[in-house]
Amino acid sequence: MTQNTLWSARASNNNSQRQDDHRSPFQRDKARVLHSAAFRRLQAKTQVLGVGQSDFYRTRLTHSLEAAQIGTGILNQLKRKAPQHQALFAEEALIEAICLAHDIGHPPFGHGGEVALNYLMRHDGGFEGNAQTLRILAKLEPYTEGNGMDLCRRTLLGVVKYPVLQSAVRGPLAPEPANPRQLKVSDWYPAKANYDEDADILEWILAPLGNHDRDLFSQFQPLAPHGKAKFKSLDSAIMELGDDIAYAIHDMEDAIVMGLVGREVWDSDVASELKALSLPGFAMSLEELGSQLFSGQHHLRKQAIGALVNGLITATTLVPVDGFESPLLAFNAGLPEHYARALKVFKDFVYNQVVTKPELQLLEYKGQQMVMALFEALASDPARLLPHNTRRRWQAAGQSPRVIADYIAGMTDEYAGRLYGTLFLPKTGTVFERQPH
């Protein structure tokens, strides 16, 4: 079996195609992601600003679509800049599939929901959005019985941002709060790693690699509070860079349109930082960028946003990674140092001026509390409260709380709020509003 055949293999070993279906394996993967229920639910999951506050700004779904578009732009830049490595690059459909799928595992209410589930699963393997993404793609999504969407090995390798297990990198647990309402987010950020109970998935994904590459690929930095994986594959690096650019630039656009940040803050926190960097790839001056971003005219703002995205995409380069034999691990996508610093300036701007705003943190805290209340209620009597399909899976899994975490993680913000109302608020909800799982 050739390397290409190994990387396009599926865990089910079922590579049959329907009559007259001439799509490539990665085109089929993209279709499976795009048509999945897990992907559709992203339309009602918080990206940065809460779902339902406006019909303009990004949700997890529109963010994923934009990340996919940027990811393919990065891929094409790399193909142009490194023609000697054409055999290394896959078709656009692979990168699109990875980018479209990258946020599927994120629970309702953004990082508030993620921290809540990580706390609740603290004695049962933890919870982390990227680990949940892999779990949905390879086990849970009901496209197949037992293999999830049954995506190609290389597609799953690209989705894995952190090729390590929780038990290897997770630090000591923080002291437990006296009351769940006193839970501090900073104490319960999850370790960026895959669940130990899904080690078989990771083992299958990495099977084509030699022992040396597998050992090196699983190394991590012993940081606090949790260790962090050192490496990722080329496809994963393209996806992560596309994700970062979409977050930094497009979420900044949302904040500007919503009036959450003004020109003075841009000048002090962004323009002043960028002036110290040499950024010839940006098609207009910083003064012009600022004027267009805050002009109040849609077409001028879009020109500025397009210039920023294009400047970052076109600066992307192929970066060698020492020590690996497999070409998929021996190269990453990256930015020259001054462009990487510029991207960090934009990301920090969104985080400091938008994400940490008390108005948004109040909503995130509210979602966090709702997720904890739902988990505690469902875990109190799963045989009574879980939907039939989820209850059967819970029983088949030895009554594991992981199944309850799976169920809640798959909820949209709206559905979680409705179920909370059904359980805890008088005259709210109906038993017929359950989301199928």
Tab-separated table of C-alpha atoms in Angstrom:
chain	number	residue	atom	x	y	z
A	1	MET	CA	0.000	0.000	0.000
A	2	THR	CA	1.471	3.398	-1.011
A	3	GLN	CA	1.784	6.353	1.363
A	4	ASN	CA	-0.951	8.205	-0.538
A	5	THR	CA	-3.243	5.195	-0.215
A	6	LEU	CA	-2.489	4.933	3.506
A	7	TRP	CA	-3.332	8.594	4.069
A	8	SER	CA	-6.582	8.396	2.072
A	9	ALA	CA	-7.719	5.247	3.926
A	10	ARG	CA	-10.779	5.237	6.188
A	11	ALA	CA	-11.065	3.501	9.547
A	12	SER	CA	-13.983	1.399	8.284
A	13	ASN	CA	-11.878	0.195	5.303
A	14	ASN	CA	-14.939	1.048	3.221
A	15	ASN	CA	-13.643	3.074	0.288
A	16	SER	CA	-16.439	2.178	-2.094
A	17	GLN	CA	-18.074	4.965	-4.057
A	18	ARG	CA	-21.612	5.286	-5.329
A	19	GLN	CA	-22.274	4.695	-9.000
A	20	ASP	CA	-20.793	7.411	-11.235
A	21	ASP	CA	-19.397	9.288	-8.201
A	22	HIS	CA	-16.052	10.523	-9.505
A	23	ARG	CA	-15.131	12.723	-6.554
A	24	SER	CA	-11.775	12.347	-4.832
A	25	PRO	CA	-11.673	10.971	-1.250
A	26	PHE	CA	-11.085	14.494	0.106
A	27	GLN	CA	-13.980	15.943	-1.878
A	28	ARG	CA	-16.174	13.296	-0.289
A	29	ASP	CA	-14.799	14.234	3.137
A	30	LYS	CA	-15.682	17.879	2.559
A	31	ALA	CA	-19.229	16.875	1.601
A	32	ARG	CA	-19.607	14.695	4.701
A	33	VAL	CA	-18.603	17.589	6.955
A	34	LEU	CA	-20.703	20.144	5.103
A	35	HIS	CA	-23.864	18.016	5.242
A	36	SER	CA	-23.482	16.847	8.847
A	37	ALA	CA	-25.821	17.841	11.659
A	38	ALA	CA	-22.792	18.774	13.785
A	39	PHE	CA	-21.725	21.335	11.181
A	40	ARG	CA	-25.224	22.800	10.826
A	41	ARG	CA	-25.402	23.328	14.586
A	42	LEU	CA	-22.489	25.749	14.343
A	43	GLN	CA	-24.936	28.318	12.937
A	44	ALA	CA	-26.367	28.636	16.449
A	45	LYS	CA	-23.161	28.479	18.500
A	46	THR	CA	-21.315	31.506	19.843
A	47	GLN	CA	-18.127	32.583	18.072
A	48	VAL	CA	-17.179	35.728	20.062
A	49	LEU	CA	-20.432	37.667	20.304
A	50	GLY	CA	-23.444	35.807	21.642
A	51	VAL	CA	-25.894	34.254	19.203
A	52	GLY	CA	-29.139	36.191	18.917
A	53	GLN	CA	-27.757	39.623	19.835
A	54	SER	CA	-27.630	40.671	16.167
A	55	ASP	CA	-28.011	39.177	12.699
A	56	PHE	CA	-24.749	40.684	11.402
A	57	TYR	CA	-21.778	39.215	13.198
A	58	ARG	CA	-20.122	35.836	12.903
A	59	THR	CA	-21.309	32.575	14.397
A	60	ARG	CA	-19.145	29.443	14.622
A	61	LEU	CA	-20.507	28.397	11.228
A	62	THR	CA	-19.732	31.589	9.321
A	63	HIS	CA	-16.331	31.733	11.021
A	64	SER	CA	-15.619	28.179	9.826
A	65	LEU	CA	-16.622	29.075	6.266
A	66	GLU	CA	-14.268	32.063	6.326
A	67	ALA	CA	-11.453	29.997	7.824
A	68	ALA	CA	-11.888	27.502	4.966
A	69	GLN	CA	-11.700	30.253	2.357
A	70	ILE	CA	-8.557	31.686	3.966
A	71	GLY	CA	-7.065	28.211	4.353
A	72	THR	CA	-7.359	27.513	0.623
A	73	GLY	CA	-5.790	30.900	-0.066
A	74	ILE	CA	-2.830	29.915	2.115
A	75	LEU	CA	-2.548	26.555	0.351
A	76	ASN	CA	-2.390	28.220	-3.056
A	77	GLN	CA	0.248	30.682	-1.843
A	78	LEU	CA	2.389	27.804	-0.620
A	79	LYS	CA	1.997	25.976	-3.937
A	80	ARG	CA	3.140	29.096	-5.760
A	81	LYS	CA	6.080	29.799	-3.461
A	82	ALA	CA	7.314	26.214	-3.140
A	83	PRO	CA	6.770	24.550	-6.547
A	84	GLN	CA	9.467	21.977	-5.737
A	85	HIS	CA	7.139	20.534	-3.064
A	86	GLN	CA	4.013	20.122	-5.200
A	87	ALA	CA	3.720	16.451	-4.244
A	88	LEU	CA	3.409	17.514	-0.611
A	89	PHE	CA	0.309	19.633	-1.082
A	90	ALA	CA	-3.139	18.105	-1.257
A	91	GLU	CA	-6.107	19.479	-3.169
A	92	GLU	CA	-8.174	22.384	-1.884
A	93	ALA	CA	-10.987	20.060	-0.776
A	94	LEU	CA	-8.765	18.590	1.956
A	95	ILE	CA	-7.998	21.969	3.513
A	96	GLU	CA	-11.635	23.002	3.169
A	97	ALA	CA	-12.788	19.830	4.948
A	98	ILE	CA	-10.318	20.383	7.804
A	99	CYS	CA	-11.191	24.063	8.233
A	100	LEU	CA	-14.933	23.466	8.024
A	101	ALA	CA	-14.645	20.761	10.693
A	102	HIS	CA	-12.191	22.447	13.064
A	103	ASP	CA	-14.775	23.939	15.468
A	104	ILE	CA	-17.411	21.189	15.367
A	105	GLY	CA	-16.551	20.035	18.899
A	106	HIS	CA	-16.992	23.390	20.598
A	107	PRO	CA	-19.904	23.369	23.079
A	108	PRO	CA	-22.609	26.019	23.491
A	109	PHE	CA	-21.706	29.409	24.954
A	110	GLY	CA	-18.116	29.527	23.767
A	111	HIS	CA	-15.297	29.114	26.232
A	112	GLY	CA	-17.708	29.429	29.158
A	113	GLY	CA	-19.342	26.167	28.119
A	114	GLU	CA	-15.956	24.544	27.496
A	115	VAL	CA	-14.620	25.448	30.941
A	116	ALA	CA	-17.860	24.306	32.599
A	117	LEU	CA	-17.668	20.877	30.943
A	118	ASN	CA	-13.964	20.568	31.727
A	119	TYR	CA	-14.700	21.210	35.393
A	120	LEU	CA	-17.590	18.766	35.446
A	121	MET	CA	-15.457	16.090	33.739
A	122	ARG	CA	-12.398	16.796	35.940
A	123	HIS	CA	-12.365	13.234	37.353
A	124	ASP	CA	-13.419	11.588	34.086
A	125	GLY	CA	-10.863	12.675	31.506
A	126	GLY	CA	-11.643	16.383	31.184
A	127	PHE	CA	-13.231	18.204	28.262
A	128	GLU	CA	-11.616	20.184	25.436
A	129	GLY	CA	-13.152	21.503	22.234
A	130	ASN	CA	-10.528	20.182	19.813
A	131	ALA	CA	-10.594	16.739	21.423
A	132	GLN	CA	-14.379	16.779	21.099
A	133	THR	CA	-14.057	17.674	17.413
A	134	LEU	CA	-11.977	14.554	16.773
A	135	ARG	CA	-14.422	12.469	18.803
A	136	ILE	CA	-17.403	13.697	16.771
A	137	LEU	CA	-15.658	13.185	13.434
A	138	ALA	CA	-14.298	9.724	14.222
A	139	LYS	CA	-16.922	8.235	16.580
A	140	LEU	CA	-20.110	10.163	17.223
A	141	GLU	CA	-21.578	11.705	14.063
A	142	PRO	CA	-24.120	9.132	12.830
A	143	TYR	CA	-22.921	8.947	9.213
A	144	THR	CA	-21.685	5.441	10.022
A	145	GLU	CA	-22.227	3.088	12.919
A	146	GLY	CA	-19.181	3.522	15.117
A	147	ASN	CA	-16.779	5.482	12.878
A	148	GLY	CA	-18.451	8.870	12.873
A	149	MET	CA	-18.052	10.574	9.497
A	150	ASP	CA	-15.387	7.985	8.620
A	151	LEU	CA	-13.064	10.618	7.162
A	152	CYS	CA	-9.731	9.912	5.515
A	153	ARG	CA	-6.698	9.467	7.728
A	154	ARG	CA	-4.998	12.605	6.373
A	155	THR	CA	-8.129	14.680	6.990
A	156	LEU	CA	-8.203	13.588	10.622
A	157	LEU	CA	-4.457	14.227	10.951
A	158	GLY	CA	-5.114	17.793	9.816
A	159	VAL	CA	-7.875	18.242	12.375
A	160	VAL	CA	-5.593	17.134	15.235
A	161	LYS	CA	-4.022	20.363	16.492
A	162	TYR	CA	-2.536	18.695	19.573
A	163	PRO	CA	-1.313	15.107	18.936
A	164	VAL	CA	-0.995	14.243	22.637
A	165	LEU	CA	-3.244	12.702	25.289
A	166	GLN	CA	-4.764	14.355	28.341
A	167	SER	CA	-2.954	12.081	30.787
A	168	ALA	CA	0.418	13.143	29.361
A	169	VAL	CA	0.007	16.925	29.528
A	170	ARG	CA	-2.718	17.686	32.051
A	171	GLY	CA	-1.459	19.460	35.163
A	172	PRO	CA	-2.723	19.118	38.749
A	173	LEU	CA	-6.370	19.977	39.325
A	174	ALA	CA	-7.124	23.388	40.797
A	175	PRO	CA	-8.828	23.571	44.206
A	176	GLU	CA	-12.542	22.989	43.765
A	177	PRO	CA	-14.836	25.951	44.468
A	178	ALA	CA	-17.213	25.722	47.406
A	179	ASN	CA	-20.067	26.445	45.007
A	180	PRO	CA	-20.242	26.080	41.188
A	181	ARG	CA	-21.249	29.735	40.950
A	182	GLN	CA	-17.788	30.590	42.296
A	183	LEU	CA	-15.981	28.693	39.544
A	184	LYS	CA	-13.122	30.797	38.142
A	185	VAL	CA	-12.512	30.297	34.443
A	186	SER	CA	-8.771	30.857	34.820
A	187	ASP	CA	-8.520	27.851	37.182
A	188	TRP	CA	-10.186	25.416	34.805
A	189	TYR	CA	-8.888	26.074	31.313
A	190	PRO	CA	-8.649	22.638	29.690
A	191	ALA	CA	-5.446	20.929	28.643
A	192	LYS	CA	-5.063	21.063	24.860
A	193	ALA	CA	-5.022	17.332	24.218
A	194	ASN	CA	-7.121	14.382	23.102
A	195	TYR	CA	-9.107	12.199	25.478
A	196	ASP	CA	-7.341	9.076	26.711
A	197	GLU	CA	-10.424	7.025	25.860
A	198	ASP	CA	-9.963	8.105	22.219
A	199	ALA	CA	-6.321	6.993	22.098
A	200	ASP	CA	-7.338	4.337	19.577
A	201	ILE	CA	-8.335	7.068	17.103
A	202	LEU	CA	-4.992	8.827	17.459
A	203	GLU	CA	-3.180	5.500	17.172
A	204	TRP	CA	-4.955	4.738	13.897
A	205	ILE	CA	-4.281	8.220	12.477
A	206	LEU	CA	-0.536	7.986	13.178
A	207	ALA	CA	-0.164	4.360	12.024
A	208	PRO	CA	1.640	5.197	8.726
A	209	LEU	CA	4.419	7.043	10.591
A	210	GLY	CA	7.658	5.380	11.604
A	211	ASN	CA	8.478	4.937	15.288
A	212	HIS	CA	10.895	7.876	15.271
A	213	ASP	CA	8.320	10.280	13.837
A	214	ARG	CA	5.578	9.060	16.156
A	215	ASP	CA	7.752	9.501	19.248
A	216	LEU	CA	8.891	12.978	18.179
A	217	PHE	CA	5.380	14.046	17.118
A	218	SER	CA	3.995	13.212	20.566
A	219	GLN	CA	6.489	15.414	22.437
A	220	PHE	CA	5.224	18.391	24.408
A	221	GLN	CA	6.495	21.386	26.327
A	222	PRO	CA	6.084	21.033	30.122
A	223	LEU	CA	4.367	24.357	30.675
A	224	ALA	CA	1.988	25.448	33.457
A	225	PRO	CA	-0.805	24.759	34.151
A	226	HIS	CA	-0.772	22.162	31.351
A	227	GLY	CA	1.835	20.911	28.929
A	228	LYS	CA	1.448	21.820	25.263
A	229	ALA	CA	2.129	19.772	22.147
A	230	LYS	CA	5.227	20.855	20.214
A	231	PHE	CA	4.228	19.792	16.727
A	232	LYS	CA	1.392	19.606	14.223
A	233	SER	CA	1.115	18.424	10.631
A	234	LEU	CA	1.387	20.707	7.596
A	235	ASP	CA	-2.362	20.572	6.923
A	236	SER	CA	-3.127	21.357	10.557
A	237	ALA	CA	-0.738	24.329	10.466
A	238	ILE	CA	-2.544	25.695	7.386
A	239	MET	CA	-5.891	25.269	9.158
A	240	GLU	CA	-4.667	26.925	12.363
A	241	LEU	CA	-3.255	29.905	10.482
A	242	GLY	CA	-6.508	30.303	8.540
A	243	ASP	CA	-8.423	30.067	11.824
A	244	ASP	CA	-6.214	32.714	13.476
A	245	ILE	CA	-6.535	35.150	10.573
A	246	ALA	CA	-10.322	34.708	10.459
A	247	TYR	CA	-10.565	35.260	14.219
A	248	ALA	CA	-8.217	38.236	14.347
A	249	ILE	CA	-9.458	40.177	11.333
A	250	HIS	CA	-13.093	39.225	10.834
A	251	ASP	CA	-13.996	39.255	14.529
A	252	MET	CA	-12.321	42.660	14.728
A	253	GLU	CA	-14.619	43.779	11.919
A	254	ASP	CA	-17.642	42.612	13.924
A	255	ALA	CA	-16.440	44.580	16.930
A	256	ILE	CA	-16.024	47.748	14.824
A	257	VAL	CA	-19.465	47.447	13.212
A	258	MET	CA	-21.114	46.755	16.569
A	259	GLY	CA	-19.469	49.846	18.053
A	260	LEU	CA	-17.521	47.860	20.647
A	261	VAL	CA	-14.231	49.532	19.685
A	262	GLY	CA	-13.480	53.002	18.339
A	263	ARG	CA	-10.814	54.687	16.252
A	264	GLU	CA	-8.864	55.959	19.254
A	265	VAL	CA	-8.446	52.434	20.631
A	266	TRP	CA	-7.397	51.164	17.193
A	267	ASP	CA	-4.774	53.909	16.917
A	268	SER	CA	-3.356	53.231	20.382
A	269	ASP	CA	-3.553	49.420	20.487
A	270	VAL	CA	-3.048	48.436	16.848
A	271	ALA	CA	-1.727	51.183	14.583
A	272	SER	CA	0.970	52.253	17.026
A	273	GLU	CA	2.164	48.636	17.354
A	274	LEU	CA	2.130	48.005	13.605
A	275	LYS	CA	4.136	51.139	12.842
A	276	ALA	CA	7.204	49.462	14.329
A	277	LEU	CA	6.889	46.536	11.901
A	278	SER	CA	7.827	46.354	8.245
A	279	LEU	CA	4.715	45.117	6.472
A	280	PRO	CA	5.089	45.726	2.721
A	281	GLY	CA	2.340	43.213	1.956
A	282	PHE	CA	-0.377	45.537	3.254
A	283	ALA	CA	-1.701	47.414	0.252
A	284	MET	CA	-2.489	50.662	2.082
A	285	SER	CA	-0.982	52.767	4.832
A	286	LEU	CA	-1.986	52.358	8.456
A	287	GLU	CA	-3.626	55.777	8.389
A	288	GLU	CA	-5.675	54.791	5.353
A	289	LEU	CA	-6.564	51.435	6.920
A	290	GLY	CA	-7.827	53.143	10.066
A	291	SER	CA	-9.806	55.712	8.103
A	292	GLN	CA	-11.516	53.055	6.011
A	293	LEU	CA	-12.212	50.701	8.937
A	294	PHE	CA	-13.969	53.450	10.886
A	295	SER	CA	-15.459	55.375	7.969
A	296	GLY	CA	-18.956	54.027	8.585
A	297	GLN	CA	-19.121	53.104	4.899
A	298	HIS	CA	-19.490	49.400	4.280
A	299	HIS	CA	-17.535	49.230	1.004
A	300	LEU	CA	-14.554	51.109	2.442
A	301	ARG	CA	-14.447	48.915	5.522
A	302	LYS	CA	-14.553	45.790	3.355
A	303	GLN	CA	-11.627	47.111	1.291
A	304	ALA	CA	-9.602	47.539	4.464
A	305	ILE	CA	-10.531	44.109	5.827
A	306	GLY	CA	-9.673	42.531	2.474
A	307	ALA	CA	-6.304	44.288	2.438
A	308	LEU	CA	-5.458	42.980	5.912
A	309	VAL	CA	-6.482	39.394	5.121
A	310	ASN	CA	-4.677	39.440	1.787
A	311	GLY	CA	-1.532	40.843	3.364
A	312	LEU	CA	-1.380	37.996	5.865
A	313	ILE	CA	-2.259	35.251	3.370
A	314	THR	CA	0.324	36.353	0.810
A	315	ALA	CA	3.032	36.559	3.467
A	316	THR	CA	2.623	32.870	4.371
A	317	THR	CA	5.641	30.646	3.735
A	318	LEU	CA	6.544	26.972	3.923
A	319	VAL	CA	8.609	26.399	7.076
A	320	PRO	CA	10.877	23.335	7.510
A	321	VAL	CA	10.513	21.399	10.775
A	322	ASP	CA	13.683	19.584	11.813
A	323	GLY	CA	13.824	15.925	12.736
A	324	PHE	CA	10.899	14.379	10.857
A	325	GLU	CA	11.067	11.844	8.057
A	326	SER	CA	7.451	12.135	6.900
A	327	PRO	CA	6.962	15.124	4.566
A	328	LEU	CA	3.576	15.844	6.177
A	329	LEU	CA	5.357	16.565	9.461
A	330	ALA	CA	8.644	17.946	8.089
A	331	PHE	CA	6.983	21.184	6.937
A	332	ASN	CA	4.544	23.684	8.431
A	333	ALA	CA	2.856	26.841	7.182
A	334	GLY	CA	4.042	29.974	8.926
A	335	LEU	CA	4.466	33.727	8.769
A	336	PRO	CA	7.712	35.722	8.740
A	337	GLU	CA	8.409	37.092	12.221
A	338	HIS	CA	7.134	40.638	11.610
A	339	TYR	CA	3.876	39.344	10.091
A	340	ALA	CA	3.459	36.845	12.933
A	341	ARG	CA	3.844	39.734	15.367
A	342	ALA	CA	1.264	41.732	13.414
A	343	LEU	CA	-1.210	38.844	13.586
A	344	LYS	CA	-0.638	38.657	17.342
A	345	VAL	CA	-1.363	42.383	17.628
A	346	PHE	CA	-4.750	41.836	15.944
A	347	LYS	CA	-5.541	38.765	18.060
A	348	ASP	CA	-4.615	40.566	21.273
A	349	PHE	CA	-6.760	43.507	20.204
A	350	VAL	CA	-9.836	41.296	19.771
A	351	TYR	CA	-9.165	39.501	23.045
A	352	ASN	CA	-8.444	42.591	25.160
A	353	GLN	CA	-11.028	44.930	23.664
A	354	VAL	CA	-13.848	42.506	22.869
A	355	VAL	CA	-13.622	39.060	24.467
A	356	THR	CA	-12.822	40.354	27.955
A	357	LYS	CA	-15.458	43.083	27.979
A	358	PRO	CA	-17.644	42.673	31.074
A	359	GLU	CA	-20.779	42.787	28.903
A	360	LEU	CA	-19.623	39.677	27.022
A	361	GLN	CA	-18.171	37.967	30.066
A	362	LEU	CA	-21.525	38.291	31.826
A	363	LEU	CA	-23.149	36.356	28.978
A	364	GLU	CA	-20.342	33.783	28.997
A	365	TYR	CA	-20.729	33.336	32.762
A	366	LYS	CA	-24.472	32.881	32.305
A	367	GLY	CA	-23.869	30.192	29.689
A	368	GLN	CA	-21.267	28.546	31.915
A	369	GLN	CA	-23.784	28.289	34.746
A	370	MET	CA	-26.479	26.921	32.456
A	371	VAL	CA	-24.156	24.190	31.174
A	372	MET	CA	-23.242	23.173	34.731
A	373	ALA	CA	-26.881	23.069	35.773
A	374	LEU	CA	-27.816	20.948	32.746
A	375	PHE	CA	-25.001	18.484	33.366
A	376	GLU	CA	-25.814	18.096	37.052
A	377	ALA	CA	-29.511	17.586	36.308
A	378	LEU	CA	-28.934	15.011	33.561
A	379	ALA	CA	-26.248	13.201	35.559
A	380	SER	CA	-28.554	12.955	38.574
A	381	ASP	CA	-30.822	10.473	36.781
A	382	PRO	CA	-29.647	9.769	33.199
A	383	ALA	CA	-31.960	6.804	32.725
A	384	ARG	CA	-34.883	9.129	33.341
A	385	LEU	CA	-33.819	12.386	31.659
A	386	LEU	CA	-31.663	11.512	28.645
A	387	PRO	CA	-33.257	11.086	25.189
A	388	HIS	CA	-33.668	7.458	24.082
A	389	ASN	CA	-30.681	7.343	21.698
A	390	THR	CA	-28.347	9.064	24.145
A	391	ARG	CA	-29.572	6.831	26.984
A	392	ARG	CA	-28.775	3.714	24.964
A	393	ARG	CA	-25.289	5.038	24.251
A	394	TRP	CA	-24.839	5.895	27.955
A	395	GLN	CA	-25.801	2.360	28.949
A	396	ALA	CA	-23.578	0.800	26.258
A	397	ALA	CA	-20.658	2.922	27.517
A	398	GLY	CA	-20.997	1.578	31.052
A	399	GLN	CA	-22.983	4.625	32.220
A	400	SER	CA	-20.035	6.891	31.457
A	401	PRO	CA	-20.433	10.626	32.151
A	402	ARG	CA	-18.582	11.198	28.864
A	403	VAL	CA	-21.842	10.459	27.055
A	404	ILE	CA	-23.593	13.228	29.005
A	405	ALA	CA	-20.752	15.614	28.100
A	406	ASP	CA	-21.110	14.538	24.458
A	407	TYR	CA	-24.828	15.284	24.566
A	408	ILE	CA	-24.429	18.762	26.068
A	409	ALA	CA	-21.449	19.644	23.862
A	410	GLY	CA	-23.580	18.951	20.789
A	411	MET	CA	-26.261	21.435	21.822
A	412	THR	CA	-26.662	24.846	20.237
A	413	ASP	CA	-26.858	27.903	22.478
A	414	GLU	CA	-30.583	28.154	21.812
A	415	TYR	CA	-31.331	24.512	22.507
A	416	ALA	CA	-29.304	24.518	25.734
A	417	GLY	CA	-31.194	27.603	26.895
A	418	ARG	CA	-34.522	26.019	26.011
A	419	LEU	CA	-33.706	22.788	27.824
A	420	TYR	CA	-32.573	24.801	30.845
A	421	GLY	CA	-35.928	26.573	30.820
A	422	THR	CA	-37.779	23.255	30.524
A	423	LEU	CA	-35.937	21.842	33.526
A	424	PHE	CA	-35.753	24.833	35.839
A	425	LEU	CA	-38.240	27.548	34.885
A	426	PRO	CA	-41.993	27.187	35.475
A	427	LYS	CA	-44.274	27.334	32.441
A	428	THR	CA	-41.316	27.106	30.052
A	429	GLY	CA	-40.667	24.479	27.407
A	430	THR	CA	-42.237	21.241	26.389
A	431	VAL	CA	-41.101	17.624	26.313
A	432	PHE	CA	-41.411	17.691	22.520
A	433	GLU	CA	-38.573	20.198	22.053
A	434	ARG	CA	-35.736	17.731	22.463
A	435	GLN	CA	-32.912	17.934	19.978
A	436	PRO	CA	-32.337	14.521	18.336
A	437	HIS	CA	-29.098	12.810	19.392
